[in-house]
Amino acid sequence: MEEKAQVFAIRIDCSDSKSVTEAFEGVLSLGFVEVLVYNAYQPVSSHPNNFAGIRIDSFEKSLAVSSVGAFHCAQQVLPVMVEKGRGTILFTGCSASLNGIAGFSELCCGKFALRALSQCLAREFQPLGVHVAHVVIDGVVGPPRVKLSASSQRALVGEQENGGGDASMDPDALALNYWHLHVQDRAAWTQELDVRASFNPRSF
């Protein structure tokens, strides 16, 4: 079943604490933020970079967007989540969150820090009713394939979809994983989830 909802878009520089604060003034004026999904990162080259050639400002920007921005955003929503005793914070990582990759130190260092932040916040705030999880998206997210209806409900209860051998991930199927984390029973919360296509030559 599809439901209509209002959607608001606000420009924000996640590496700038002032920008984050001003953006959340507008967001919080609309009401309680029950779910925060942080999925920001500084674009990097798809080709490995020689470490000696990385500019310090580029390295710092990647760290700021990947981890410092997550810190700022979490600080904006956590007080009310704790007050209400509920809420979900989901941080998006990738394979670079788990393994250092030659030529990609900018990306890896920021993603490592984001993963550490998620673990620290989980241990501090999950006893207070706030679910904090880190989602490792290991692969390429492609365009939506088809609208999920009955099949989406089956996916929520763990029935495997037939991916047809496509190495890219369907964003609708990914969204179901995020939704599942939000509605999980707090008696068995997931702190980290690794998601990849069934046909993934990069899997290990």
Tab-separated table of C-alpha atoms in Angstrom:
chain	number	residue	atom	x	y	z
A	1	MET	CA	0.000	0.000	0.000
A	2	GLU	CA	1.315	3.428	-0.954
A	3	GLU	CA	0.519	6.489	1.128
A	4	LYS	CA	0.932	10.133	0.230
A	5	ALA	CA	3.197	12.258	2.388
A	6	GLN	CA	4.758	15.699	2.353
A	7	VAL	CA	8.452	15.835	1.517
A	8	PHE	CA	10.774	18.744	2.258
A	9	ALA	CA	14.301	19.182	0.871
A	10	ILE	CA	16.820	21.338	2.733
A	11	ARG	CA	20.338	22.083	1.468
A	12	ILE	CA	22.978	21.348	4.060
A	13	ASP	CA	26.770	21.225	4.282
A	14	CYS	CA	27.351	18.304	6.624
A	15	SER	CA	30.948	19.385	7.249
A	16	ASP	CA	29.812	22.767	8.638
A	17	SER	CA	28.330	22.746	12.161
A	18	LYS	CA	26.553	26.067	11.571
A	19	SER	CA	24.911	24.744	8.406
A	20	VAL	CA	23.761	21.605	10.247
A	21	THR	CA	22.342	23.610	13.161
A	22	GLU	CA	20.447	25.984	10.876
A	23	ALA	CA	19.056	23.107	8.806
A	24	PHE	CA	17.820	21.256	11.875
A	25	GLU	CA	16.119	24.376	13.192
A	26	GLY	CA	13.850	24.043	10.169
A	27	VAL	CA	13.548	20.262	10.461
A	28	LEU	CA	12.751	20.257	14.182
A	29	SER	CA	10.124	22.966	13.701
A	30	LEU	CA	8.103	20.318	11.822
A	31	GLY	CA	8.083	17.972	14.809
A	32	PHE	CA	9.884	15.004	16.330
A	33	VAL	CA	12.598	13.374	14.209
A	34	GLU	CA	11.952	9.685	14.826
A	35	VAL	CA	14.440	8.392	12.232
A	36	LEU	CA	17.766	9.869	11.144
A	37	VAL	CA	19.478	8.244	8.158
A	38	TYR	CA	22.974	9.612	7.550
A	39	ASN	CA	24.200	8.828	4.045
A	40	ALA	CA	26.686	11.578	3.203
A	41	TYR	CA	30.239	11.246	1.945
A	42	GLN	CA	32.732	13.365	0.046
A	43	PRO	CA	33.007	12.062	-3.554
A	44	VAL	CA	36.390	10.550	-4.311
A	45	SER	CA	38.003	9.333	-7.506
A	46	SER	CA	37.055	5.831	-8.620
A	47	HIS	CA	40.760	5.260	-9.254
A	48	PRO	CA	43.323	4.794	-6.456
A	49	ASN	CA	45.220	7.928	-5.446
A	50	ASN	CA	48.911	7.988	-4.633
A	51	PHE	CA	49.041	8.768	-0.915
A	52	ALA	CA	51.797	11.358	-1.342
A	53	GLY	CA	49.590	13.285	-3.764
A	54	ILE	CA	46.540	13.635	-1.489
A	55	ARG	CA	45.960	17.234	-0.409
A	56	ILE	CA	45.383	17.756	3.318
A	57	ASP	CA	42.291	19.886	2.672
A	58	SER	CA	40.785	17.071	0.604
A	59	PHE	CA	41.569	14.527	3.326
A	60	GLU	CA	40.079	16.739	6.048
A	61	LYS	CA	36.958	17.398	3.970
A	62	SER	CA	36.372	13.670	3.533
A	63	LEU	CA	36.741	13.100	7.280
A	64	ALA	CA	34.425	16.011	8.025
A	65	VAL	CA	31.634	14.892	5.714
A	66	SER	CA	31.777	11.185	6.572
A	67	SER	CA	32.145	11.377	10.344
A	68	VAL	CA	32.031	14.913	11.766
A	69	GLY	CA	28.795	15.596	9.888
A	70	ALA	CA	27.281	12.440	11.376
A	71	PHE	CA	28.359	13.658	14.816
A	72	HIS	CA	26.639	17.027	14.285
A	73	CYS	CA	23.408	15.490	12.963
A	74	ALA	CA	23.198	12.919	15.760
A	75	GLN	CA	23.648	15.643	18.371
A	76	GLN	CA	20.666	17.496	16.923
A	77	VAL	CA	18.197	14.605	17.242
A	78	LEU	CA	19.392	12.585	20.234
A	79	PRO	CA	18.131	14.826	23.075
A	80	VAL	CA	14.467	14.490	22.083
A	81	MET	CA	14.871	10.814	21.177
A	82	VAL	CA	16.207	10.150	24.679
A	83	GLU	CA	13.432	12.237	26.219
A	84	LYS	CA	10.798	10.193	24.382
A	85	GLY	CA	12.606	6.891	24.881
A	86	ARG	CA	12.503	5.964	21.211
A	87	GLY	CA	14.101	6.758	17.868
A	88	THR	CA	16.376	5.283	15.220
A	89	ILE	CA	19.712	6.508	13.872
A	90	LEU	CA	21.087	4.676	10.827
A	91	PHE	CA	24.546	5.410	9.442
A	92	THR	CA	25.428	4.255	5.923
A	93	GLY	CA	28.860	2.753	5.374
A	94	CYS	CA	30.483	0.679	2.645
A	95	SER	CA	33.241	-1.904	2.221
A	96	ALA	CA	35.725	0.893	3.025
A	97	SER	CA	34.223	0.987	6.533
A	98	LEU	CA	35.667	-2.454	7.233
A	99	ASN	CA	38.923	-2.694	5.281
A	100	GLY	CA	41.697	-0.283	4.456
A	101	ILE	CA	42.057	-0.081	0.676
A	102	ALA	CA	45.281	0.992	-1.023
A	103	GLY	CA	44.819	4.346	-2.724
A	104	PHE	CA	41.581	5.206	-0.901
A	105	SER	CA	42.762	6.475	2.487
A	106	GLU	CA	40.515	9.559	2.247
A	107	LEU	CA	37.373	7.458	1.996
A	108	CYS	CA	38.443	4.683	4.371
A	109	CYS	CA	39.488	6.923	7.262
A	110	GLY	CA	36.186	8.808	7.220
A	111	LYS	CA	34.147	5.608	6.979
A	112	PHE	CA	36.169	3.896	9.731
A	113	ALA	CA	35.426	6.860	12.003
A	114	LEU	CA	31.717	6.749	11.140
A	115	ARG	CA	31.558	3.070	12.068
A	116	ALA	CA	33.277	3.772	15.389
A	117	LEU	CA	30.814	6.581	16.093
A	118	SER	CA	27.880	4.251	15.440
A	119	GLN	CA	29.241	1.688	17.893
A	120	CYS	CA	29.880	4.301	20.589
A	121	LEU	CA	26.403	5.804	20.239
A	122	ALA	CA	24.782	2.359	20.226
A	123	ARG	CA	26.384	1.417	23.519
A	124	GLU	CA	25.499	4.747	25.111
A	125	PHE	CA	21.971	5.293	23.837
A	126	GLN	CA	20.418	1.901	23.085
A	127	PRO	CA	19.788	1.331	26.824
A	128	LEU	CA	17.822	4.610	26.680
A	129	GLY	CA	15.576	3.385	23.859
A	130	VAL	CA	17.408	4.738	20.801
A	131	HIS	CA	18.341	2.186	18.130
A	132	VAL	CA	21.672	3.039	16.470
A	133	ALA	CA	22.858	0.872	13.578
A	134	HIS	CA	25.524	0.911	10.871
A	135	VAL	CA	24.597	-0.387	7.403
A	136	VAL	CA	27.434	-1.611	5.187
A	137	ILE	CA	26.373	-1.328	1.546
A	138	ASP	CA	28.918	-3.466	-0.270
A	139	GLY	CA	28.325	-2.832	-3.953
A	140	VAL	CA	26.751	-0.516	-6.488
A	141	VAL	CA	23.205	0.754	-6.056
A	142	GLY	CA	21.403	0.709	-9.394
A	143	PRO	CA	18.065	2.172	-10.533
A	144	PRO	CA	14.801	0.753	-9.135
A	145	ARG	CA	13.760	-2.401	-10.979
A	146	VAL	CA	10.073	-2.777	-10.240
A	147	LYS	CA	7.687	-1.460	-7.633
A	148	LEU	CA	7.634	-3.861	-4.719
A	149	SER	CA	4.226	-4.761	-3.374
A	150	ALA	CA	3.499	-8.244	-2.081
A	151	SER	CA	7.123	-9.177	-2.693
A	152	SER	CA	8.249	-6.378	-0.375
A	153	GLN	CA	6.238	-7.875	2.458
A	154	ARG	CA	7.854	-11.255	1.821
A	155	ALA	CA	11.283	-9.625	1.902
A	156	LEU	CA	10.542	-8.139	5.314
A	157	VAL	CA	10.015	-11.596	6.775
A	158	GLY	CA	13.169	-12.925	5.181
A	159	GLU	CA	12.059	-14.574	1.944
A	160	GLN	CA	14.817	-14.214	-0.626
A	161	GLU	CA	14.149	-12.311	-3.832
A	162	ASN	CA	15.487	-13.616	-7.125
A	163	GLY	CA	18.019	-11.023	-8.226
A	164	GLY	CA	18.357	-12.395	-11.745
A	165	GLY	CA	22.154	-12.287	-11.625
A	166	ASP	CA	22.363	-8.473	-11.532
A	167	ALA	CA	25.378	-7.268	-9.554
A	168	SER	CA	23.732	-3.925	-8.676
A	169	MET	CA	21.396	-3.441	-5.731
A	170	ASP	CA	17.800	-2.272	-6.040
A	171	PRO	CA	17.281	0.893	-3.932
A	172	ASP	CA	13.753	-0.216	-3.039
A	173	ALA	CA	15.089	-3.495	-1.672
A	174	LEU	CA	17.755	-1.575	0.248
A	175	ALA	CA	15.104	0.714	1.720
A	176	LEU	CA	13.303	-2.343	3.079
A	177	ASN	CA	16.419	-3.237	5.054
A	178	TYR	CA	16.512	0.233	6.582
A	179	TRP	CA	12.805	0.021	7.417
A	180	HIS	CA	13.311	-3.395	8.992
A	181	LEU	CA	15.970	-1.920	11.296
A	182	HIS	CA	13.590	0.831	12.352
A	183	VAL	CA	10.729	-1.525	13.246
A	184	GLN	CA	12.879	-4.209	14.910
A	185	ASP	CA	11.807	-5.410	18.329
A	186	ARG	CA	14.167	-3.861	20.857
A	187	ALA	CA	14.665	-7.293	22.421
A	188	ALA	CA	16.874	-8.161	19.418
A	189	TRP	CA	18.316	-5.033	17.834
A	190	THR	CA	20.862	-5.227	15.003
A	191	GLN	CA	23.883	-2.950	15.422
A	192	GLU	CA	25.522	-3.644	12.057
A	193	LEU	CA	24.028	-4.959	8.831
A	194	ASP	CA	26.018	-6.003	5.749
A	195	VAL	CA	24.008	-5.718	2.516
A	196	ARG	CA	25.067	-6.839	-0.954
A	197	ALA	CA	23.508	-8.199	-4.132
A	198	SER	CA	23.206	-11.988	-4.341
A	199	PHE	CA	25.443	-11.875	-7.427
A	200	ASN	CA	28.403	-9.815	-6.242
A	201	PRO	CA	31.855	-10.606	-7.644
A	202	ARG	CA	33.374	-8.401	-4.924
A	203	SER	CA	31.922	-10.457	-2.084
A	204	PHE	CA	34.408	-12.090	0.278
